[in-house]
CSV table of N, CA and C in Angstrom, one decimal:
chain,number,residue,atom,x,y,z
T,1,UNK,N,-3.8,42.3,-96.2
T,1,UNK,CA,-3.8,41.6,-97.5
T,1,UNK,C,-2.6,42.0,-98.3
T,2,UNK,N,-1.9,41.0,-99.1
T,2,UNK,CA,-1.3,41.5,-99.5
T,2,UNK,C,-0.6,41.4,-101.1
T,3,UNK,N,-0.3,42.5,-101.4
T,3,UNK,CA,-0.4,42.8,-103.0
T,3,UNK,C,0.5,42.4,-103.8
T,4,UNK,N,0.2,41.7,-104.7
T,4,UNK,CA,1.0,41.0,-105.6
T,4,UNK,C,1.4,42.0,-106.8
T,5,UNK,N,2.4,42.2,-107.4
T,5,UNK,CA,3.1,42.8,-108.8
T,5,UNK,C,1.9,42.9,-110.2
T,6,UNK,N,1.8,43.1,-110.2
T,6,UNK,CA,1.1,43.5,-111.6
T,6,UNK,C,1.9,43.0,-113.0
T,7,UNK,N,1.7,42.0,-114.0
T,7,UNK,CA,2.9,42.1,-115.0
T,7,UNK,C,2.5,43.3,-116.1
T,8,UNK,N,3.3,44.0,-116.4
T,8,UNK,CA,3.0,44.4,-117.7
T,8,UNK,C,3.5,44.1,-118.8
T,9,UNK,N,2.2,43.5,-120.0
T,9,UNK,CA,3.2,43.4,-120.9
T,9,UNK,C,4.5,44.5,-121.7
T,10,UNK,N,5.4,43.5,-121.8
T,10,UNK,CA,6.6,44.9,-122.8
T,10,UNK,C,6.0,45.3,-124.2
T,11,UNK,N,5.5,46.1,-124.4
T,11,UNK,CA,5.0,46.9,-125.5
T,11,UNK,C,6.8,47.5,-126.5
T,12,UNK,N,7.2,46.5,-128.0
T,12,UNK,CA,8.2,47.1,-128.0
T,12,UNK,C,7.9,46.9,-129.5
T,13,UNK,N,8.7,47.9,-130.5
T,13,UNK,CA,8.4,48.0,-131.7
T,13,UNK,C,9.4,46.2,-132.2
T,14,UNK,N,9.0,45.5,-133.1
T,14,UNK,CA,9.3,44.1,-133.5
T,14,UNK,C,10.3,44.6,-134.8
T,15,UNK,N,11.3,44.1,-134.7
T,15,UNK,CA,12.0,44.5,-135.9
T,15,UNK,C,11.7,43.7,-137.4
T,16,UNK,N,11.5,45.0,-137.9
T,16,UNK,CA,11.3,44.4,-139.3
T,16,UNK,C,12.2,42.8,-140.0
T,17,UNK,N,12.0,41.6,-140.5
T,17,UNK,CA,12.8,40.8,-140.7
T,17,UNK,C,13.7,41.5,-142.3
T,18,UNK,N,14.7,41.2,-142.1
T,18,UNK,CA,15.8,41.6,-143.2
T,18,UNK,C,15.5,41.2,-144.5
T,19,UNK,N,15.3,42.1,-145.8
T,19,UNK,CA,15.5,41.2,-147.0
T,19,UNK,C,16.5,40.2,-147.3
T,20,UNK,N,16.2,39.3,-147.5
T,20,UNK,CA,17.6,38.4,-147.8
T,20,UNK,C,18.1,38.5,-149.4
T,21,UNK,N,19.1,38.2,-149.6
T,21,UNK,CA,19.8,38.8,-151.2
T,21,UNK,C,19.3,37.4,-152.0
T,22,UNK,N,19.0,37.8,-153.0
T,22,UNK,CA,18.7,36.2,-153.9
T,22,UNK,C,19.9,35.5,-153.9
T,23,UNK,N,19.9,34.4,-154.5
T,23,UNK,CA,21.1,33.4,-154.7
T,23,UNK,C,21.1,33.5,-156.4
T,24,UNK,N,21.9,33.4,-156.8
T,24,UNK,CA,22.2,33.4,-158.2
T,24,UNK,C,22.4,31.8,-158.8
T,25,UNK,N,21.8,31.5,-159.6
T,25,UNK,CA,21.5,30.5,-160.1
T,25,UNK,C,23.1,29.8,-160.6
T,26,UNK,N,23.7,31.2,-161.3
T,26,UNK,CA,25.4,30.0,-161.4
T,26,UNK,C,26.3,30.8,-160.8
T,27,UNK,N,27.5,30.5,-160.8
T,27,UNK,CA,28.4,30.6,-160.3
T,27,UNK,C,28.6,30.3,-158.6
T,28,UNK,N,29.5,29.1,-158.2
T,28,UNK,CA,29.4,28.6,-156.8
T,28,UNK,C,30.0,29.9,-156.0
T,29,UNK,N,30.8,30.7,-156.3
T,29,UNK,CA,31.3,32.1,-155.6
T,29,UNK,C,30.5,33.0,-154.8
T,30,UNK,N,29.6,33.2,-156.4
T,30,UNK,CA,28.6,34.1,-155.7
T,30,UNK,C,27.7,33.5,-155.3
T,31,UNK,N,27.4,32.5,-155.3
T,31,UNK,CA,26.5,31.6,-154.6
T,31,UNK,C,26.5,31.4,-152.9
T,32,UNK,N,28.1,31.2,-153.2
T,32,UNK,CA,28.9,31.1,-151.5
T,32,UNK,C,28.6,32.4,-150.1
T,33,UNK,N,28.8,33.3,-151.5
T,33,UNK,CA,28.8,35.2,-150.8
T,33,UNK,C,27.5,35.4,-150.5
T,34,UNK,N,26.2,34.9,-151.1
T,34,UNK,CA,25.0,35.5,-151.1
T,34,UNK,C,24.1,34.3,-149.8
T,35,UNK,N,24.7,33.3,-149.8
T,35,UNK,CA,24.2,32.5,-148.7
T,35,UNK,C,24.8,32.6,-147.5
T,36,UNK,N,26.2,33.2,-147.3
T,36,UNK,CA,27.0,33.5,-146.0
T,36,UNK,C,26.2,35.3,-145.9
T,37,UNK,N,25.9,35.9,-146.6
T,37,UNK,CA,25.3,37.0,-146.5
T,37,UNK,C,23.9,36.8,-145.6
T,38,UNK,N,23.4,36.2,-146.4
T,38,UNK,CA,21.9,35.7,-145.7
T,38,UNK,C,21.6,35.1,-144.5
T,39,UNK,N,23.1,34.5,-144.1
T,39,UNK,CA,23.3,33.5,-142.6
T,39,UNK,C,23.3,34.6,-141.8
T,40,UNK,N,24.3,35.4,-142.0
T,40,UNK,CA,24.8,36.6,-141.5
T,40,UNK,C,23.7,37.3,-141.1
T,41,UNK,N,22.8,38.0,-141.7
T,41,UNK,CA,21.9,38.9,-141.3
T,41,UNK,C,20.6,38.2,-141.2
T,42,UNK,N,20.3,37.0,-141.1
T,42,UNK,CA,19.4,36.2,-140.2
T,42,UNK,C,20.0,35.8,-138.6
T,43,UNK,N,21.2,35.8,-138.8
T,43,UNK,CA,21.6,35.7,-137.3
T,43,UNK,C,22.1,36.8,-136.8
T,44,UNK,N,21.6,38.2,-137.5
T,44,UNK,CA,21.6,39.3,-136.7
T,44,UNK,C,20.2,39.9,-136.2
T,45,UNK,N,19.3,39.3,-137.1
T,45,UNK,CA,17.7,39.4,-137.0
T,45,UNK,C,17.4,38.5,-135.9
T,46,UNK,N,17.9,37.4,-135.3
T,46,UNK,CA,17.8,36.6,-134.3
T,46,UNK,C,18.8,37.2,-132.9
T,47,UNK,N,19.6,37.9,-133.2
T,47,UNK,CA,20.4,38.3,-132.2
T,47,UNK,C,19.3,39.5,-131.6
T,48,UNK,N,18.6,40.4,-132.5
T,48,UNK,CA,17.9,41.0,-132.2
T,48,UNK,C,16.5,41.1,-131.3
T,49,UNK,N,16.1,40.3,-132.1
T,49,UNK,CA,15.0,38.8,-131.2
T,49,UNK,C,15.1,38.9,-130.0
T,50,UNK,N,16.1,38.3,-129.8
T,50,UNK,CA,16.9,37.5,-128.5
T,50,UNK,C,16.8,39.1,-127.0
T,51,UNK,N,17.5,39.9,-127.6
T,51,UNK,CA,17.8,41.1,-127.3
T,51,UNK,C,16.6,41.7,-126.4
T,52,UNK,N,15.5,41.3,-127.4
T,52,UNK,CA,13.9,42.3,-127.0
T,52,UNK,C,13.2,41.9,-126.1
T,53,UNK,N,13.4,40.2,-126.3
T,53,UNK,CA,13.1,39.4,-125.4
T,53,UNK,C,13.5,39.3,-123.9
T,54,UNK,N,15.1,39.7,-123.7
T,54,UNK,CA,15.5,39.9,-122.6
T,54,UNK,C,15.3,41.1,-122.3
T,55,UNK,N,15.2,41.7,-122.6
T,55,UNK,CA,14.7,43.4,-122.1
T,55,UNK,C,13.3,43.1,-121.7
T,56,UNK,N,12.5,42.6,-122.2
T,56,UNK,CA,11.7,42.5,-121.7
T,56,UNK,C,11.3,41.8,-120.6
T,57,UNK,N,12.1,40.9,-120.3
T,57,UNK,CA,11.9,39.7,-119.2
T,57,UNK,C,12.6,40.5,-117.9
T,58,UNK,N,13.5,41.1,-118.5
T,58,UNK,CA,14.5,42.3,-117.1
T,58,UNK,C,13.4,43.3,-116.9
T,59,UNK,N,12.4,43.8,-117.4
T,59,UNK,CA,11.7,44.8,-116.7
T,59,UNK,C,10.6,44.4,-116.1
């Protein structure tokens, strides 16, 4: 008979998602800075994602 792998799930702590900075109602500058901010560390919160997921699927 013969024995098949067992999956286990990856048990891994889920990263907290990032506050994002508010946008400011005037000025287009800071408007600019606080939205490229927010891109920025949502697409490091997804890089992280990505990260756990493959660790997971490699083990």
């Amino acid at each position: 008979m013969e024995t098949l792998p067992i999956a286990v799930p990856c048990k891994v702590a889920h990263p907290s998602a990032p506050v994002l900075p508010a946008v400011p109602q005037h000025g287009i500058f800071a408007q600019a800075q606080a939205l490229l901010a927010r891109e920025q560390l949502r697409a490091a919160y997804v890089r992280q994602l990505e990260a756990l997921v493959e660790g997971c699927a490699g083990s």
